[in-house]
Short mmCIF file of C-alpha atoms in Angstrom, two decimals:
data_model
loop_
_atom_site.label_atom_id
_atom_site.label_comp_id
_atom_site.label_asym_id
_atom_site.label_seq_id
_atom_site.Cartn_x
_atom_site.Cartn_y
_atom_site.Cartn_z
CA UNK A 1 -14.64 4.40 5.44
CA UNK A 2 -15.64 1.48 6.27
CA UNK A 3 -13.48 -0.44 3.74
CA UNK A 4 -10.18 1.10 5.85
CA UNK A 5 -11.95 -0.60 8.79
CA UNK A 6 -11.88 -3.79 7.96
CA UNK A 7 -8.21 -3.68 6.70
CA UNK A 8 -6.23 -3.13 9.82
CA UNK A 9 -6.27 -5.60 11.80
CA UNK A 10 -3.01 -6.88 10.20
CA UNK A 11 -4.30 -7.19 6.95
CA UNK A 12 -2.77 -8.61 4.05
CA UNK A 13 -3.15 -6.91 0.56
CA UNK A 14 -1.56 -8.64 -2.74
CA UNK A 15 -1.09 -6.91 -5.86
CA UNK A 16 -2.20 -9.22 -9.26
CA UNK A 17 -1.52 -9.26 -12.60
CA UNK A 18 -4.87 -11.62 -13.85
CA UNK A 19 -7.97 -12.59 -12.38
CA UNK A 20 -7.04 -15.89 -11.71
CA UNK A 21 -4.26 -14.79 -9.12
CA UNK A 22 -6.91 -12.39 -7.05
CA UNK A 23 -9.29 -15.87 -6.81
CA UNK A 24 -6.02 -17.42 -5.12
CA UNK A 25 -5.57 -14.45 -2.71
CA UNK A 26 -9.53 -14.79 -2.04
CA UNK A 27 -9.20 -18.31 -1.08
CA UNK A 28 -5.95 -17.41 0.80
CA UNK A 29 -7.98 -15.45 3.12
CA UNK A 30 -6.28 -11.59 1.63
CA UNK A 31 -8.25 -9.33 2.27
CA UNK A 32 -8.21 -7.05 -0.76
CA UNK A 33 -5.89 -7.02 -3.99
CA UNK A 34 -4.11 -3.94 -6.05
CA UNK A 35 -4.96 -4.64 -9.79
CA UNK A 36 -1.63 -3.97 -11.34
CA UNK A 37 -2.07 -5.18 -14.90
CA UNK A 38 -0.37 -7.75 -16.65
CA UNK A 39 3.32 -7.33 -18.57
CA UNK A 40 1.97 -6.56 -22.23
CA UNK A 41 1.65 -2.87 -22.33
CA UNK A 42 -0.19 -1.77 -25.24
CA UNK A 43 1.48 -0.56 -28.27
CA UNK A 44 1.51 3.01 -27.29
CA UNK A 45 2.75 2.53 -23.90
CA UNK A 46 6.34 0.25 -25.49
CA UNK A 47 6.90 3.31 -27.97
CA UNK A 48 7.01 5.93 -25.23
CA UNK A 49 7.62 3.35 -22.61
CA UNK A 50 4.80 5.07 -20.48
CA UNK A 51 3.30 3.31 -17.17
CA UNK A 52 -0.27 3.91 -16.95
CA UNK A 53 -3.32 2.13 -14.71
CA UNK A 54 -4.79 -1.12 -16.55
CA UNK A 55 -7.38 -0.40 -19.07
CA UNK A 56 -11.17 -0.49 -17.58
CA UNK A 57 -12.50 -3.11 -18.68
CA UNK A 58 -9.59 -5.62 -17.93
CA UNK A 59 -9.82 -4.00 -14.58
CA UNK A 60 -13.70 -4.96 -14.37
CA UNK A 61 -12.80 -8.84 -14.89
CA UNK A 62 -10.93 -8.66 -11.40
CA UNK A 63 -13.99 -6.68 -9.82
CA UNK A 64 -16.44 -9.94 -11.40
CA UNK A 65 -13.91 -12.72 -10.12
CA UNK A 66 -13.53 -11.54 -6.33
CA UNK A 67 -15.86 -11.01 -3.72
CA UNK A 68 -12.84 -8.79 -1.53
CA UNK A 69 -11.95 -5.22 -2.24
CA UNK A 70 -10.58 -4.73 -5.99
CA UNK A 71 -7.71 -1.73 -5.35
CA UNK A 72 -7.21 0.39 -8.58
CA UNK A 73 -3.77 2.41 -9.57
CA UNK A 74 -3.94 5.84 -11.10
CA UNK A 75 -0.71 8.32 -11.55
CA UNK A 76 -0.10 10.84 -9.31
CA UNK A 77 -1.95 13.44 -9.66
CA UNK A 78 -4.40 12.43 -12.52
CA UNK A 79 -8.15 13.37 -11.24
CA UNK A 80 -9.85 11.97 -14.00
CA UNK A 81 -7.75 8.86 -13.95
CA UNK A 82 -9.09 8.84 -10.31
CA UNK A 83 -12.80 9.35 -11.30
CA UNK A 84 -12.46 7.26 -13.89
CA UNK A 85 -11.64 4.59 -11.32
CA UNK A 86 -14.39 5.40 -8.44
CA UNK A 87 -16.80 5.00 -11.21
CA UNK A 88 -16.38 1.73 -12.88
CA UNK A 89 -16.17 -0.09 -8.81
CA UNK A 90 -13.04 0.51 -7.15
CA UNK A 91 -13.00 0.31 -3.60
CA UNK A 92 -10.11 2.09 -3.00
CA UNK A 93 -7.86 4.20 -5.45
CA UNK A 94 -3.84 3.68 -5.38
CA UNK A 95 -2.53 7.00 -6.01
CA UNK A 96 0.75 5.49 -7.12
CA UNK A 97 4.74 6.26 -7.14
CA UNK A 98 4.95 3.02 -9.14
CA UNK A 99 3.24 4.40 -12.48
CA UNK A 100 4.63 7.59 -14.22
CA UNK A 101 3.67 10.69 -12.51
CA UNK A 102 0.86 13.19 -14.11
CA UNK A 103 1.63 15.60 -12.23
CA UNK A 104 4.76 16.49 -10.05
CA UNK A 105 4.76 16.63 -6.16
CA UNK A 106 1.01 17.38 -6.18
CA UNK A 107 -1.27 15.22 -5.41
CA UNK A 108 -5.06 14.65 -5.89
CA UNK A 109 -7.44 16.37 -4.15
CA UNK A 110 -8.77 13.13 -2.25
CA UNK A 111 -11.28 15.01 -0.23
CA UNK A 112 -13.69 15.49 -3.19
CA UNK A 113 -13.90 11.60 -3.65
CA UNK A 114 -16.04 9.53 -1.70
CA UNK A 115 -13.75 6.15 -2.72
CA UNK A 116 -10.85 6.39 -0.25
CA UNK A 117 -7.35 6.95 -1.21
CA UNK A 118 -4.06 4.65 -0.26
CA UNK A 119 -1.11 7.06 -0.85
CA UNK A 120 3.16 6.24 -0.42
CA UNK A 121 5.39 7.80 1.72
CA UNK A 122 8.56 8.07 2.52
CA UNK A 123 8.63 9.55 6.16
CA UNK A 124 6.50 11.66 8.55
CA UNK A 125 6.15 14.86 6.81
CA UNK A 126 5.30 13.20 3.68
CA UNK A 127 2.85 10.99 5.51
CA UNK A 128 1.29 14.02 6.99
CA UNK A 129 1.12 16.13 3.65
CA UNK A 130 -0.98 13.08 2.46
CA UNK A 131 -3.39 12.86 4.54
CA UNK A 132 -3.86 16.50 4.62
CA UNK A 133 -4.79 16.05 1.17
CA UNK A 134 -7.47 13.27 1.83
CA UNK A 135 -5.38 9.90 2.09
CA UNK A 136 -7.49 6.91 4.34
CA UNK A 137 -4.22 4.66 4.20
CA UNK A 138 -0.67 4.85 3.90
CA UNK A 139 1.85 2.53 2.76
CA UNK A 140 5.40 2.42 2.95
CA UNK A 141 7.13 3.79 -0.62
CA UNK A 142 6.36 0.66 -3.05
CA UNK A 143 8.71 2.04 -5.85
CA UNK A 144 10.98 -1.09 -4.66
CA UNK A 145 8.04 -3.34 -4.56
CA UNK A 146 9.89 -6.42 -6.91
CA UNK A 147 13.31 -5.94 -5.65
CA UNK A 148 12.88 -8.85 -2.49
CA UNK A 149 14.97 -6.54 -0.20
CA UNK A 150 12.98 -4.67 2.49
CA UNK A 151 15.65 -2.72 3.79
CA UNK A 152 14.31 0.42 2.68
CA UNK A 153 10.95 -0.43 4.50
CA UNK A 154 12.08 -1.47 7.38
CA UNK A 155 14.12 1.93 7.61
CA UNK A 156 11.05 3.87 6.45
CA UNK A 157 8.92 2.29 9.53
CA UNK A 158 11.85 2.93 11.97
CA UNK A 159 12.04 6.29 10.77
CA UNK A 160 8.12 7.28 11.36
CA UNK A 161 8.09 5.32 14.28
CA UNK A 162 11.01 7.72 15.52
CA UNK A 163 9.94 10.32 14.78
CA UNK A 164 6.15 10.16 16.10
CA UNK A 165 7.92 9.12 19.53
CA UNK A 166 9.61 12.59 19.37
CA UNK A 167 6.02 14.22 19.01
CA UNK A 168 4.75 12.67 21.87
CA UNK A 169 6.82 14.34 23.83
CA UNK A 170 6.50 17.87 21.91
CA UNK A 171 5.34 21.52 23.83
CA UNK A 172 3.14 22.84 21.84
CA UNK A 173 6.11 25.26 20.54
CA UNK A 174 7.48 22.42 19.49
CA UNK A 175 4.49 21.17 17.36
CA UNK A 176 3.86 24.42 16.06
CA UNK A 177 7.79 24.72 15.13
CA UNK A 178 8.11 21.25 13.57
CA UNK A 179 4.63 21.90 11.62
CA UNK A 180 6.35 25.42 10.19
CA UNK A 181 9.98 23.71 9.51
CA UNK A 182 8.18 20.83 7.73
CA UNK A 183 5.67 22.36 5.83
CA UNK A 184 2.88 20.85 7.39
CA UNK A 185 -0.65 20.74 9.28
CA UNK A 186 -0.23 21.64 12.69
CA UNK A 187 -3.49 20.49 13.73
CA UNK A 188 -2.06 17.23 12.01
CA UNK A 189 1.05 17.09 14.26
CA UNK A 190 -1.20 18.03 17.28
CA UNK A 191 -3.52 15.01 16.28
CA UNK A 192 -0.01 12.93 16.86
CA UNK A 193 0.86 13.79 19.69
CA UNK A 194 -2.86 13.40 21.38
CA UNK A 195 -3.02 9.73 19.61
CA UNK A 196 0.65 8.46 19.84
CA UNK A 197 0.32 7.59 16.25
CA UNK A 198 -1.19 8.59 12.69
CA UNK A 199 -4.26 9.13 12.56
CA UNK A 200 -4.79 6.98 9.61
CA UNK A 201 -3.54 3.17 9.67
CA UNK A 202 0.18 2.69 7.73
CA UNK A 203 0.57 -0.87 5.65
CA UNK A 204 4.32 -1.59 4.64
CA UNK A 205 5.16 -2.13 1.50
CA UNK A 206 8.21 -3.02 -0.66
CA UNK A 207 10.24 -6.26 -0.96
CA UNK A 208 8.38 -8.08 1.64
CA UNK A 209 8.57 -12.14 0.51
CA UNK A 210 8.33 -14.18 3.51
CA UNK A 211 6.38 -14.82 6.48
CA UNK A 212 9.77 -13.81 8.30
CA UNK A 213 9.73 -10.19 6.38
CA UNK A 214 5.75 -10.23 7.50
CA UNK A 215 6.03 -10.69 10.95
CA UNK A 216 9.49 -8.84 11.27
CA UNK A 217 7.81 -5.40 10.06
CA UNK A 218 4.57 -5.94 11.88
CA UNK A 219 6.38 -5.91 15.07
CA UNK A 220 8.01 -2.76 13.97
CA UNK A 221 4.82 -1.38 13.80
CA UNK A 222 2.67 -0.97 11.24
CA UNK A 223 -1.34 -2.23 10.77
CA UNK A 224 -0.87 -4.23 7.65
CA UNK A 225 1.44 -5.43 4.33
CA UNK A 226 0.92 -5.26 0.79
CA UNK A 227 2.66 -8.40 -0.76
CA UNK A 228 3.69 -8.02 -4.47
CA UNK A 229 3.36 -10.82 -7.40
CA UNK A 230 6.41 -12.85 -7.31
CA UNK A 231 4.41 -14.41 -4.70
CA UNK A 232 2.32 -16.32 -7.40
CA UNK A 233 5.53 -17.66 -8.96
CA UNK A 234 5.94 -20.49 -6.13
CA UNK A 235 5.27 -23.71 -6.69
CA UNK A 236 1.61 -23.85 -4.81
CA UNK A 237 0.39 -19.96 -4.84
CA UNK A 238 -2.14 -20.35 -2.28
CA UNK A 239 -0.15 -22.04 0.17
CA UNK A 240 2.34 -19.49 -0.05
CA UNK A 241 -0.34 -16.55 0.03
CA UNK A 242 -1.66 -18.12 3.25
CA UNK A 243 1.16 -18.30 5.13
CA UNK A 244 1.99 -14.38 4.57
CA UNK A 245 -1.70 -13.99 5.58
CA UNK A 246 -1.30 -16.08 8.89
CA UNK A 247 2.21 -14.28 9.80
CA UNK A 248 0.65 -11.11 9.58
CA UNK A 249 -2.01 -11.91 12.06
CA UNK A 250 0.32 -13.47 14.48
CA UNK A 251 3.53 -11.99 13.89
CA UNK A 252 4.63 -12.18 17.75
CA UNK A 253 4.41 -16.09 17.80
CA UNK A 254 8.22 -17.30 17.03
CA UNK A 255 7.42 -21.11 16.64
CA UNK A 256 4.16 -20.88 14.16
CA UNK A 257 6.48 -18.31 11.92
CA UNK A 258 8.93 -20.88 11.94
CA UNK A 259 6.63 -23.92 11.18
CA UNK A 260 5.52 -21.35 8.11
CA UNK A 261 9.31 -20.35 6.90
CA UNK A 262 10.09 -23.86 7.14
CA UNK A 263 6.99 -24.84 4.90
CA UNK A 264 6.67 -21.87 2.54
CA UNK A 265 7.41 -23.19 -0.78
CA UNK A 266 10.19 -21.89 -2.58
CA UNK A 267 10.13 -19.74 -5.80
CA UNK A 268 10.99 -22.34 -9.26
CA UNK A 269 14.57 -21.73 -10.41
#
């Protein structure tokens, strides 16, 4: 897991639609990049308006043009979709809420893979039935990725940073009750409340636009944010990019997110 290792230390990860927009993040200093396609869906995908991961080899031209991690997005669920992926390069796999599920509220089996996994979740419990199920990193629900408001991400942070201050100060009747009402690992909550925190890093995700939103929801707490396209639409990509990049790895210093909110270059009209 090595990959996971060199993504938390406030890591920025920025999902792109062509190769040329992962070279920008490169030079931006990103650390890795979520291949989400571009906007023509095949012919089969506009008649039953179906969201599926980008075909393999378009996916291989973003592998060739970056030296980073390339992230690839499967549907929930979909094991070959996922060994499909692990085999053509991917470094990690996006088991993703933001294409159509394959199969409902049951996830992939991530243990049998030796790619790691980046799951959503909404909450604790959710977080915890994911990595119970093999997940190296979490993220924040995305489903709300192009909407520019990070209100439900912020509240999602709040809310698992709430409740793993509760665990920490659990009996262990307590962790074996909340594992039982929550249908979940105990040895998982346990893990919690030995660590003060999960024991896999969390990257918010979701509406997150400026190097305000950056810095604002790494001080909440979490190790790293995944930035979505409408980044590219400004008018000098890269600068933009960069300035998400250095927010994130000093999100405590007021003045130098200010000198970046005051230069970040604003989306065209």
């Amino acid at each position: 897991m090595d990959i996971i290792n060199k993504l938390v230390d406030g890591s920025v990860i920025v999902d792109t639609k062509f190769p040329g927009q992962a070279k920008i993040a490169q030079k931006a200093g990103v650390k890795a990049v979520l291949v989400v396609g571009d906007d023509k869906k095949d012919d089969w995908q506009k008649e039953h308006n179906v969201a599926r991961p980008t075909q393999t080899h378009v996916f291989l031209k973003f592998i060739d043009a970056v030296a980073i991690p390339v992230i690839g997005m499967i549907r929930i669920g979909h094991e070959m979709e996922a060994k499909v992926m692990e085999r053509i390069g991917a470094n990690l796999i996006d088991e993703s809420v933001r294409l159509d599920t394959f199969s409902e509220n049951v996830g992939i089996d991530k243990t049998k893979f030796a790619t790691p996994f980046v799951c959503d979740v909404k909450d604790l419990p959710e977080a915890l039935k994911r990595i119970k199920e093999g997940a190296s990193l979490l993220r924040t629900d995305s489903s709300n990725d192009a909407s520019g408001d990070c209100q439900k991400t912020i509240a999602t942070l709040h809310s698992i940073r709430e409740a793993i201050e509760d665990i920490k100060e659990f009996t262990d009747d307590e962790v074996k009750a909340y594992a039982s009402n929550e249908e979940v690992d105990e040895d998982l909550v346990a893990k919690i409340k030995e660590l003060g925190r999960l024991p896999v890093p969390l990257f918010a995700a979701g509406g997150i636009a400026t190097p305000a939103d950056v810095a604002q929801v790494r001080l909440i707490g979490c190790d790293g944010v995944f930035v979505e396209t409408r980044v590219f639409r400004g008018l000098d990509p890269e600068q933009r990019v960069a300035a998400l990049v250095k927010a994130s790895k000093e999100y405590t210093n007021a003045k130098l997110i200010a000198e970046l909110s005051t230069n970040f270059k604003p989306e065209p009209k």
